[in-house]
CSV table of C-alpha atoms in Angstrom, one decimal:
chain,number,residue,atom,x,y,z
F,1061,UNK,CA,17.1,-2.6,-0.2
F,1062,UNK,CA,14.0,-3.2,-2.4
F,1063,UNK,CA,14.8,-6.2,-3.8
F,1064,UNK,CA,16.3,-7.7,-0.5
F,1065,UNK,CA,12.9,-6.7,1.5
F,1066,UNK,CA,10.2,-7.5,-1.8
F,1067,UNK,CA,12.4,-10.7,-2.9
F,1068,UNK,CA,10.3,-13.0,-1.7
F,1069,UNK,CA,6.7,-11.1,-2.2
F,1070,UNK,CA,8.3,-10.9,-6.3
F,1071,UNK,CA,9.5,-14.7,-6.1
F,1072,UNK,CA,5.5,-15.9,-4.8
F,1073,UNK,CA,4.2,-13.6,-6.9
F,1074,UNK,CA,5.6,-15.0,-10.3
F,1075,UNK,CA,5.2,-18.7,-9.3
F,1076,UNK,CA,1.2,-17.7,-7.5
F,1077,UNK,CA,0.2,-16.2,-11.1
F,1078,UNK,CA,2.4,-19.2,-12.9
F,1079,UNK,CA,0.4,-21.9,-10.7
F,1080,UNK,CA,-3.6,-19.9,-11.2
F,1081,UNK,CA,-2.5,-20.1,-15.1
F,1082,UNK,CA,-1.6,-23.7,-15.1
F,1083,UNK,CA,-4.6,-24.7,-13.1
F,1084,UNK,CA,-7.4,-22.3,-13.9
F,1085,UNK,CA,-6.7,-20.7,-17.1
F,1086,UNK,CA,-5.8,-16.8,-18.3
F,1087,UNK,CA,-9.1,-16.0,-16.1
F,1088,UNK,CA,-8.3,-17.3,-13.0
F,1089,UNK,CA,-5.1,-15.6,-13.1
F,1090,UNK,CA,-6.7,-12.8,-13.7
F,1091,UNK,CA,-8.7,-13.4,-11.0
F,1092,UNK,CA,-5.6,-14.1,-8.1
F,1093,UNK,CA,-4.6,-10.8,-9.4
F,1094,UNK,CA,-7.7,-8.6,-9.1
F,1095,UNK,CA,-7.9,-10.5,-5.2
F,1096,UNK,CA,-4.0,-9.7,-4.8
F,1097,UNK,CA,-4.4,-6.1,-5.6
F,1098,UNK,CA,-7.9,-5.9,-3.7
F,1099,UNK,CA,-5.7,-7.4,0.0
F,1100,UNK,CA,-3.3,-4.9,-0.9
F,1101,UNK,CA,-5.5,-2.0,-0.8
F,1102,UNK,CA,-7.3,-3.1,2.1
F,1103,UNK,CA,-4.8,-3.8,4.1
F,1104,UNK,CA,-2.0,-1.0,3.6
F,1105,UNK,CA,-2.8,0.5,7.3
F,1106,UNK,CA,-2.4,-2.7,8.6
F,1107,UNK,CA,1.4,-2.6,7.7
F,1108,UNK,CA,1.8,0.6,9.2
F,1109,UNK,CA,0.5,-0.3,12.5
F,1110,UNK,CA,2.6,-3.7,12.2
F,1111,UNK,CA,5.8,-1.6,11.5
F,1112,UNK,CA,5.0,0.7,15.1
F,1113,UNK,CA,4.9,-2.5,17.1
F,1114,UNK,CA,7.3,-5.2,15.1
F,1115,UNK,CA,10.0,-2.7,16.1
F,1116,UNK,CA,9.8,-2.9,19.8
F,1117,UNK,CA,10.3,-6.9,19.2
F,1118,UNK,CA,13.7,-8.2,19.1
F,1119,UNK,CA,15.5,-10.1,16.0
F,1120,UNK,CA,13.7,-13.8,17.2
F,1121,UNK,CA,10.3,-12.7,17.3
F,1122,UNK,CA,10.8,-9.9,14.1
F,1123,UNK,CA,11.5,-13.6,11.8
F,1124,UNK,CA,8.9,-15.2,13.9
F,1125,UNK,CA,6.2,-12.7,12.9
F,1126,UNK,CA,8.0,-13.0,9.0
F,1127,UNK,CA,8.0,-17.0,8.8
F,1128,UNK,CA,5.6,-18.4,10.8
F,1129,UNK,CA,3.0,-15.3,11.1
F,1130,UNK,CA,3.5,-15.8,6.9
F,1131,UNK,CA,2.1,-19.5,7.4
F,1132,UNK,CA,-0.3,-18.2,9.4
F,1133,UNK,CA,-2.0,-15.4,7.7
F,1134,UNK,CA,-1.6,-17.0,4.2
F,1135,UNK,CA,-2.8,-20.6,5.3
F,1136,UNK,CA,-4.5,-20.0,8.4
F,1137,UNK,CA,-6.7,-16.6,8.0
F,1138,UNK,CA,-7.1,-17.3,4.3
F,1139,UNK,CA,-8.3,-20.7,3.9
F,1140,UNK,CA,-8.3,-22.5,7.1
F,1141,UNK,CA,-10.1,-19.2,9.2
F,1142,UNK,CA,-13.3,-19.7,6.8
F,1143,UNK,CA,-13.8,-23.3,6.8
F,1144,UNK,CA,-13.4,-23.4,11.0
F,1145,UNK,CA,-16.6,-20.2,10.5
F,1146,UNK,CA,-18.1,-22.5,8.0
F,1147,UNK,CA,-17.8,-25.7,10.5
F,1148,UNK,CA,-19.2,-23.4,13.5
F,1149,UNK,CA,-22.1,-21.3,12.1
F,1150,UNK,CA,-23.4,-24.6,10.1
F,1151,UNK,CA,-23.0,-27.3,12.5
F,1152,UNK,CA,-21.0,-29.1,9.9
F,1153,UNK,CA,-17.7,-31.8,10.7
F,1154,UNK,CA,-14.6,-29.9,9.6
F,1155,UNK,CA,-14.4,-32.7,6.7
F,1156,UNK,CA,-18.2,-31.8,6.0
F,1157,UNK,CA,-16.9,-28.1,5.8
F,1158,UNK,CA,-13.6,-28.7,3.7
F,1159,UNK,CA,-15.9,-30.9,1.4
F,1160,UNK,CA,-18.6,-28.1,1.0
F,1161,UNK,CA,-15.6,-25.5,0.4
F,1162,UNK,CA,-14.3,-27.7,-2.2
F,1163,UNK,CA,-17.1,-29.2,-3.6
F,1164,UNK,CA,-19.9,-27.1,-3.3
F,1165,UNK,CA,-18.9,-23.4,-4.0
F,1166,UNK,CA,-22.5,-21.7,-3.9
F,1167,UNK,CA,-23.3,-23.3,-0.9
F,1168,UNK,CA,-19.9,-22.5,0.8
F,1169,UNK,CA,-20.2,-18.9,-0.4
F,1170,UNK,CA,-24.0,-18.6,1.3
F,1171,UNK,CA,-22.4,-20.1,4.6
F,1172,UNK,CA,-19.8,-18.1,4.8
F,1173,UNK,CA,-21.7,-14.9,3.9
F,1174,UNK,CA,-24.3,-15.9,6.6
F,1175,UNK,CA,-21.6,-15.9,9.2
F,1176,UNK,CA,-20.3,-12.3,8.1
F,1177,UNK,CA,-22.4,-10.0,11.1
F,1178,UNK,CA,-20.8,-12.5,13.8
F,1179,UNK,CA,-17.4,-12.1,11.7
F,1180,UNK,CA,-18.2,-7.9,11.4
F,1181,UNK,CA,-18.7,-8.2,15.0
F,1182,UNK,CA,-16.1,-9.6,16.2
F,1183,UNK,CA,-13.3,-7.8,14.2
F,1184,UNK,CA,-15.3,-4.0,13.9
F,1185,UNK,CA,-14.7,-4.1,18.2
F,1186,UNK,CA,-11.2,-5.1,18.1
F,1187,UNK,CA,-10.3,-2.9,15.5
F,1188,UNK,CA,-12.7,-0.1,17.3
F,1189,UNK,CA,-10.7,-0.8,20.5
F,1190,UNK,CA,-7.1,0.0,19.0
F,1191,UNK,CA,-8.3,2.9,17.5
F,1192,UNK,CA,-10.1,4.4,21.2
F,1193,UNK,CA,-7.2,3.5,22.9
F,1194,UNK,CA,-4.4,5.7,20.8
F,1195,UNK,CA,-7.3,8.7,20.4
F,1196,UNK,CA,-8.0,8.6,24.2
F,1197,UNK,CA,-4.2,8.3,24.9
F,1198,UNK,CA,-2.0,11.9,25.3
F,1199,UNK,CA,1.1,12.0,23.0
F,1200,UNK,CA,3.3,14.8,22.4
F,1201,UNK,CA,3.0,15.1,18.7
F,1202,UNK,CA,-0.6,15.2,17.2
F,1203,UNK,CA,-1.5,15.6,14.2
F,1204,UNK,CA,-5.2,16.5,14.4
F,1205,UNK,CA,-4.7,18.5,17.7
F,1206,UNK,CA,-7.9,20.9,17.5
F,1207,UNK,CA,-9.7,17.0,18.5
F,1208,UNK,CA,-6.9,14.4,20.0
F,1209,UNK,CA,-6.3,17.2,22.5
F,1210,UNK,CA,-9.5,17.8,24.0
F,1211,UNK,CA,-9.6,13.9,23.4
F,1212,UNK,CA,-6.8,13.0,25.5
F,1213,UNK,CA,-8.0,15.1,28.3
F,1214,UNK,CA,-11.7,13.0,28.1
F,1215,UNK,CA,-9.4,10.0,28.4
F,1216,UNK,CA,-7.8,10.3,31.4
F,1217,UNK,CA,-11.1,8.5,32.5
F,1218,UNK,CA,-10.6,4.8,33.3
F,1219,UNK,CA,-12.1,2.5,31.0
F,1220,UNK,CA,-13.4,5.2,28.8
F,1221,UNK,CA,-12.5,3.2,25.5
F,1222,UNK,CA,-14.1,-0.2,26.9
F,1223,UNK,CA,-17.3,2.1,27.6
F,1224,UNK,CA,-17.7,3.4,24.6
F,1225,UNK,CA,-16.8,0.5,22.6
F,1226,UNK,CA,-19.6,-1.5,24.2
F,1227,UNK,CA,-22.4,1.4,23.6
F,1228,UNK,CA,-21.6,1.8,19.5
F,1229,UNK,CA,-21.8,-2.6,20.0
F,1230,UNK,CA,-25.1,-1.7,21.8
F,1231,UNK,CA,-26.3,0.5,19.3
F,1232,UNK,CA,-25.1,-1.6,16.1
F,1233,UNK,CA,-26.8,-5.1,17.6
F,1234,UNK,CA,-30.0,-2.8,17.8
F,1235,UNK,CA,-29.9,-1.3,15.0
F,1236,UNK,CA,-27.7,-2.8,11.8
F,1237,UNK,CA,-28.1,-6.4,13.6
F,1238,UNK,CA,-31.9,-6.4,13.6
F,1239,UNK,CA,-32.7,-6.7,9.7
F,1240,UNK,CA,-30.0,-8.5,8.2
F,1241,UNK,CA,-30.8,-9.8,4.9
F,1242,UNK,CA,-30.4,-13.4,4.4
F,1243,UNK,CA,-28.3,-14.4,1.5
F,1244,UNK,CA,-30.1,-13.8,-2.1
F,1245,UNK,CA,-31.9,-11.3,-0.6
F,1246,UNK,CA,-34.7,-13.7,0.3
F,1247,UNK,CA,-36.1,-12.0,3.5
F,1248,UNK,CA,-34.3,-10.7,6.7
F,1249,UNK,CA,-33.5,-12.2,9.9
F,1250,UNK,CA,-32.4,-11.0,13.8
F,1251,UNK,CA,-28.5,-11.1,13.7
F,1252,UNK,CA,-29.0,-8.6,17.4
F,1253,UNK,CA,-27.9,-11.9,19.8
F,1254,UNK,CA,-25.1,-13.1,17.7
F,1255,UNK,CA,-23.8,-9.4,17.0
F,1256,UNK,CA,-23.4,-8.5,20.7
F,1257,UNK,CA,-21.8,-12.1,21.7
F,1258,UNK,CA,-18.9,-12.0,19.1
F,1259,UNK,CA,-18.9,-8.1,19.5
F,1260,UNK,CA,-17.8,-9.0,23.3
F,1261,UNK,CA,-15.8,-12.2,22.4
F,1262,UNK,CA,-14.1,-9.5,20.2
F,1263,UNK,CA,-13.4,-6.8,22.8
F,1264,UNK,CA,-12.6,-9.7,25.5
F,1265,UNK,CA,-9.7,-10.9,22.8
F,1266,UNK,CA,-8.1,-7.9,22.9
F,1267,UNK,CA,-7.9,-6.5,26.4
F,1268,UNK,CA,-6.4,-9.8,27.2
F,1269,UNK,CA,-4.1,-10.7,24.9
F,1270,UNK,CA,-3.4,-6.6,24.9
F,1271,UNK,CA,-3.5,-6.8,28.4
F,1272,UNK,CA,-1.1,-9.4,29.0
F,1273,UNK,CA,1.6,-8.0,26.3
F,1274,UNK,CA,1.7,-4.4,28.3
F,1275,UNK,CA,2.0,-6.5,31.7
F,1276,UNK,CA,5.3,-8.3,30.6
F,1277,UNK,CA,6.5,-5.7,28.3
F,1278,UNK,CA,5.7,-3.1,31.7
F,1279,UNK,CA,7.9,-5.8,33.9
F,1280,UNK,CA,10.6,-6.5,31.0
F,1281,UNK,CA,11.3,-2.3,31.8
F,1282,UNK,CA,10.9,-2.3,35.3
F,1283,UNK,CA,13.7,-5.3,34.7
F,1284,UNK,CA,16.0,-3.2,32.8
F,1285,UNK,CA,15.7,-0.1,34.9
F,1286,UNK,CA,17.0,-2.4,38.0
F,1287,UNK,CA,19.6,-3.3,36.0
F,1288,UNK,CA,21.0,0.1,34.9
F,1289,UNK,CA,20.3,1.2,38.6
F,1290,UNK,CA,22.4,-1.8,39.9
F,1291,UNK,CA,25.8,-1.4,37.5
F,1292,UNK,CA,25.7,2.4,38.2
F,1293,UNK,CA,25.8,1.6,42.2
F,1294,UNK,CA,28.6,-0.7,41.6
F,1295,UNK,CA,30.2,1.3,39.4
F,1296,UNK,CA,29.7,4.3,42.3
F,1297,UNK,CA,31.6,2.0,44.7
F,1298,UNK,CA,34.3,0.7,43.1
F,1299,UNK,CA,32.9,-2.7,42.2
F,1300,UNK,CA,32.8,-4.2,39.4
F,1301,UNK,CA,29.6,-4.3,37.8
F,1302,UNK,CA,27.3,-7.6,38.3
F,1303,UNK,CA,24.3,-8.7,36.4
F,1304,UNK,CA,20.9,-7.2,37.7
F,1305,UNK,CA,18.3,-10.2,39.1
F,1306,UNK,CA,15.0,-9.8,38.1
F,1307,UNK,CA,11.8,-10.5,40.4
F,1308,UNK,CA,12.7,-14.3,40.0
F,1309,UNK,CA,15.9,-14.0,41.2
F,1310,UNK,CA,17.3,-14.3,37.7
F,1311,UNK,CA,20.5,-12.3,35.9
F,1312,UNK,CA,19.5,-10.0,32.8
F,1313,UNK,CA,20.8,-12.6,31.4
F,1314,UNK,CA,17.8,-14.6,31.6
F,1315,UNK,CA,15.4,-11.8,31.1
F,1316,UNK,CA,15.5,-12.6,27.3
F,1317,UNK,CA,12.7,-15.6,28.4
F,1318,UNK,CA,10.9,-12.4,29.6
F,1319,UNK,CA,11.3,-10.4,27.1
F,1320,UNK,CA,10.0,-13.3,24.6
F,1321,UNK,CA,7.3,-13.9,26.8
F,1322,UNK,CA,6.2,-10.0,25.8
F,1323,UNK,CA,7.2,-10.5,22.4
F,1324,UNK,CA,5.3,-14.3,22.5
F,1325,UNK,CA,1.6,-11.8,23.1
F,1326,UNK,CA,2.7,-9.1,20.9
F,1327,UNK,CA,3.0,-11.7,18.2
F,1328,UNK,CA,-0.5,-12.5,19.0
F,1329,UNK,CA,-1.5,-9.5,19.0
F,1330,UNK,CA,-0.2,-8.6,15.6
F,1331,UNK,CA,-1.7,-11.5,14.3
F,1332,UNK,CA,-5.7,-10.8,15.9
F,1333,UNK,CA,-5.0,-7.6,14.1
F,1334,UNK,CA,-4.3,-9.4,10.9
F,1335,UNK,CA,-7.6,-11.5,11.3
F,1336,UNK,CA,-9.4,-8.2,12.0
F,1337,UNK,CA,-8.0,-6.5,8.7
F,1338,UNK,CA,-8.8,-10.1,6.6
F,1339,UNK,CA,-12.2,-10.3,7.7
F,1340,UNK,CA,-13.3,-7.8,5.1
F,1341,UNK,CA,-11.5,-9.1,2.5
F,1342,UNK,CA,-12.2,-13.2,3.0
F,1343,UNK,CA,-15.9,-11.7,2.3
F,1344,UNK,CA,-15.3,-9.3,0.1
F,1345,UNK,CA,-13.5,-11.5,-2.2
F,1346,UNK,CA,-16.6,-13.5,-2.7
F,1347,UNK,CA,-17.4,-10.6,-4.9
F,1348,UNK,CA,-14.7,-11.6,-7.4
F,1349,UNK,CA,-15.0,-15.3,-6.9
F,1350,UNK,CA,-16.5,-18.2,-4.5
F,1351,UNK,CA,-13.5,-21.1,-5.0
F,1352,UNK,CA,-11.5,-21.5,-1.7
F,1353,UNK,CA,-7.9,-22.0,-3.0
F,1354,UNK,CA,-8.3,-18.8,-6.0
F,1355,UNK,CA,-9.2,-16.8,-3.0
F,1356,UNK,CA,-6.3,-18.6,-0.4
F,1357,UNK,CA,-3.6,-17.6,-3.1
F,1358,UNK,CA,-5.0,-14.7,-4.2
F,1359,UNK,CA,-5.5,-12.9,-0.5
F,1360,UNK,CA,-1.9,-14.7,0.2
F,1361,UNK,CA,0.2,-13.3,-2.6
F,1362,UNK,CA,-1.5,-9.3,-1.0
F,1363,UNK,CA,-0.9,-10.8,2.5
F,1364,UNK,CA,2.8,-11.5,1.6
F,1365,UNK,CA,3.2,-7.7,-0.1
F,1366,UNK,CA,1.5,-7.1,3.6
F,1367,UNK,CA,5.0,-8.5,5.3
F,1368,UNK,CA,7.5,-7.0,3.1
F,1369,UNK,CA,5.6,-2.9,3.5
F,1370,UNK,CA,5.8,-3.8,7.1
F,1371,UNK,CA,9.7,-5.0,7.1
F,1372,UNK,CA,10.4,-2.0,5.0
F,1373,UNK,CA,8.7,0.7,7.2
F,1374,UNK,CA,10.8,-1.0,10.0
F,1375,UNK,CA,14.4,-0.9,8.2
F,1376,UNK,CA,13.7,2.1,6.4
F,1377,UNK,CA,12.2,4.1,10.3
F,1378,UNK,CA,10.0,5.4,7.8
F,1379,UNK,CA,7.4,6.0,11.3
F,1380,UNK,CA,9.9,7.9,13.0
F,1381,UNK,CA,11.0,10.0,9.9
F,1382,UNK,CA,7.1,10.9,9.1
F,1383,UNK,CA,5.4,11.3,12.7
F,1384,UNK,CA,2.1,11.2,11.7
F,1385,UNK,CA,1.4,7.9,9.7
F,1386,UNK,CA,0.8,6.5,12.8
F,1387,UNK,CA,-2.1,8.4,13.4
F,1388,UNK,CA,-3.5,8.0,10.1
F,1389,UNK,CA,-3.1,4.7,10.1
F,1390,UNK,CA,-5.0,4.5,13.3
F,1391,UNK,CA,-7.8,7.1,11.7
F,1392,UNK,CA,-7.8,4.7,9.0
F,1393,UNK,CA,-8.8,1.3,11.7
F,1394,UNK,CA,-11.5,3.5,13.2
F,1395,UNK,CA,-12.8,4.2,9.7
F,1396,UNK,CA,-12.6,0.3,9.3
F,1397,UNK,CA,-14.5,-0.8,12.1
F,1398,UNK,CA,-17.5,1.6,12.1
F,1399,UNK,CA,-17.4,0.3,8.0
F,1400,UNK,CA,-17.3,-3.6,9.6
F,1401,UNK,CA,-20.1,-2.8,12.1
F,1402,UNK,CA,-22.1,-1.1,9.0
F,1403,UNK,CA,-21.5,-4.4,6.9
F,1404,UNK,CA,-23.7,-6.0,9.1
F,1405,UNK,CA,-26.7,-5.1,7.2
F,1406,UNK,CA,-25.6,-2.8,4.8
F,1407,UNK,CA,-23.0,-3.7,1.9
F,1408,UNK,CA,-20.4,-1.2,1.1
F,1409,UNK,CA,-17.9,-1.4,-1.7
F,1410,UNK,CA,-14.4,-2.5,-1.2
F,1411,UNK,CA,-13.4,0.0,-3.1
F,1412,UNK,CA,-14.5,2.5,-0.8
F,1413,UNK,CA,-13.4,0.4,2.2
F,1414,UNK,CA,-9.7,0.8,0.6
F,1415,UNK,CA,-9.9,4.4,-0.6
F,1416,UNK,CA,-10.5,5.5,3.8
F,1417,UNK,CA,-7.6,3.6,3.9
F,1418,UNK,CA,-4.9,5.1,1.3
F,1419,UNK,CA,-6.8,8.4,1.5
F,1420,UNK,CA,-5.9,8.7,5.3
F,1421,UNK,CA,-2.6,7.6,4.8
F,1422,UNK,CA,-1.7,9.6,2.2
F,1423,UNK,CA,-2.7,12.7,4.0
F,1424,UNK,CA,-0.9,11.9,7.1
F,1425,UNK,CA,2.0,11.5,5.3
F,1426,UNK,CA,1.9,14.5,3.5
F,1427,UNK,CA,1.3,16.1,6.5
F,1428,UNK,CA,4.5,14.3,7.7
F,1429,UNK,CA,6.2,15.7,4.9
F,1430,UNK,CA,5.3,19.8,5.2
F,1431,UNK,CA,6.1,19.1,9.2
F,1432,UNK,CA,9.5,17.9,8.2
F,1433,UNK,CA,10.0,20.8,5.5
F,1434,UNK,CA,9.2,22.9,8.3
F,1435,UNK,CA,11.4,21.8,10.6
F,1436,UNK,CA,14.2,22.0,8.3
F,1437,UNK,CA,13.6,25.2,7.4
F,1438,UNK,CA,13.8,26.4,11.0
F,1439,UNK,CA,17.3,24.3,11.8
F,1440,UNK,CA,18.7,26.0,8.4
F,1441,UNK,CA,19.5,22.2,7.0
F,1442,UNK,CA,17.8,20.9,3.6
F,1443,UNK,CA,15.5,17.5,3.8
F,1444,UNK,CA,18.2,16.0,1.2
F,1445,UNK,CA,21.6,16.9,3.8
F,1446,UNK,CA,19.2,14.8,6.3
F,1447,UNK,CA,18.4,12.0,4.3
F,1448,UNK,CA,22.1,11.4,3.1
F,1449,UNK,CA,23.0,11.5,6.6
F,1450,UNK,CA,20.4,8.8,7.7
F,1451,UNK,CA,21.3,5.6,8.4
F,1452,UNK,CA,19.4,2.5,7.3
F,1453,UNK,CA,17.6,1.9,11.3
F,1454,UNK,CA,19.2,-1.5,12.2
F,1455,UNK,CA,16.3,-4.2,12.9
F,1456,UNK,CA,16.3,-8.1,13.3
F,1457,UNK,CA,14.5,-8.7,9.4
């Protein structure tokens, strides 16, 4: 099971740390290691919130999200996503930019730093946005009830998340945005205007490409409810059974193309949340070093580990088995996008970034743990009896 679901993170690993020898010596491999282990860290809520919505997608869009969301997240938030910011922020050609990145590593490091309050910005309010949206939302099992109670209840009022997203965006273009110190540290400069357009073009990105997944997921449902109602009637009057239409006029057997058109946004979805979660760490790895393809394979090889966590917690129903990672890992994006809107002006460590992180989720799932304990106790069967009697959960990766 590990070596089926890790294989390939173990394969890229090797040859990644083979390659950074070959080409840059015993220190840059040392340094694709230190920014392997540093994506890792940063990153290990993002595979928990991956895992709670990769298993509502079917088989297809499950190898989708593990082939091309790979290319994507490795080539395309790790060392395409800065050179586009690069392009943007400095007026440059993309050749200009690719040259600079290549070329020109103190100069591609001060433009890429530069462009970190509009980058904060942008991913702080989409990663603020999932977090409102599961605290304001009423669940049966909560794990810190004494405040997602009381919570929930405030959240029955529409739009309450969007409001509150845009006042802590009001208050951090008018506060963190206003002095931002300029790379070197020579002087500061007004980041307010560019904080509060990619804080919107941040919150805008995820209601609609949130939005549009819930409307097809909602009519994908409606879809199969029809259906069930259907073969029961038929079944009620001696008929035999005939395929539910959908609003199109089309048999279940066609609602597969509606069902990938909710898994189609979902995979978007998953992969916005992705950017949000790299953002820190394309800047942070600065820290560690400023060439473009060290930090590509080093953020990459982490990124891979990423994808296999996430395939794991899905085979495994480790999220079902221990109730209340998901709400630590959601604890843990609210943590990261008050820390993104804070980066702004202020630097914070990536250590600290990562400890929220593995601090939150640890506790939630030792709180998992004594709930499950509990709950054994009071059914008179051991934890061990129930985890010999689990099955491995069934899943398209």
């Amino acid at each position: 099971m590990l070596l089926r679901t890790f294989g390939w993170s173990f394969g890229i690993t090797a040859a990644g740390l083979a390659l950074a020898g070959v080409l840059w010596g015993w220190k840059g491999l040392a340094i694709v290691a230190i920014l392997s282990v540093l994506e890792i860290s940063l990153s290990f809520d993002n595979a928990v919130i991956n895992a709670g919505i990769l298993r509502k997608m079917n088989a297809f869009w499950q190898k989708m999200f593990l082939t091309i969301g790979v290319l994507i997240a490795v080539f395309g938030m790790r060392l395409v996503f800065p050179i586009i910011i690069v392009a943007i922020t400095a007026k440059l050609s993309p050749w200009e930019a690719v040259r600079v990145a290549i070329n020109d590593h103190d100069r591609y490091e001060a433009l890429v730093t530069g462009a970190h309050p509009a980058i904060a910005a942008f991913g702080g309010m989409f990663l603020l946005m999932i977090f409102l949206d599961f605290i304001f939302e009423e669940r049966e099992i909560t794990w810190l009830g004494w405040l997602e109670k009381p919570l929930a209840k405030v959240g029955k009022l529409d739009m309450l998340s969007v409001v509150v997203a845009l006042v802590a965006l009001l208050v951090a273009a008018t506060t963190v945005a206003t002095g931002v110190p300029l790379h070197g540290g020579h002087g500061t400069i007004d980041k307010g205007e560019t904080v509060l357009l990619a804080g919107v073009g941040g919150l805008l990105t995820y209601l609609i490409v949130g939005g549009v997944s819930s409307f097809f997921e909602e009519r994908l449902e409606d879809d199969d409810e029809d259906g069930a109602d259907d073969e029961d009637g038929a079944e009620a009057g001696g008929a035999e059974p005939v395929a539910a239409k959908s609003g199109n006029g089309v048999s279940t057997g066609q609602v597969a193309g509606l069902a990938g058109k909710a898994a189609f946004f979902m995979f978007l979805y998953l992969e916005v949340i992705d950017a949000s979660f790299s953002f820190d760490g394309v800047v942070g790895a600065f820290a560690v070093s400023n060439d473009i393809f060290e930090i590509a394979l080093g953020l990459g090889i982490g990124a891979m580990y990423i994808r296999s966590l996430t395939v794991f917690l899905v085979r495994k129903g480790t999220l079902d088995d221990y109730v209340y990672l998901e709400h630590g890992a959601h604890y843990a994006i609210g943590a990261l996008a008050v820390i993104l809107l804070v980066t702004i002006k202020y630097d914070v460590s990536e250590v600290i970034t990562g400890l929220v992180g593995v601090v939150l989720i640890a506790a939630s799932y030792w709180s998992s743990v004594v709930r499950n304990r509990r709950l054994g106790e009071d059914s008179g069967q051991p934890d061990g009896d129930k985890d010999d009697d689990k099955a491995e959960v069934a899943s398209g990766v």
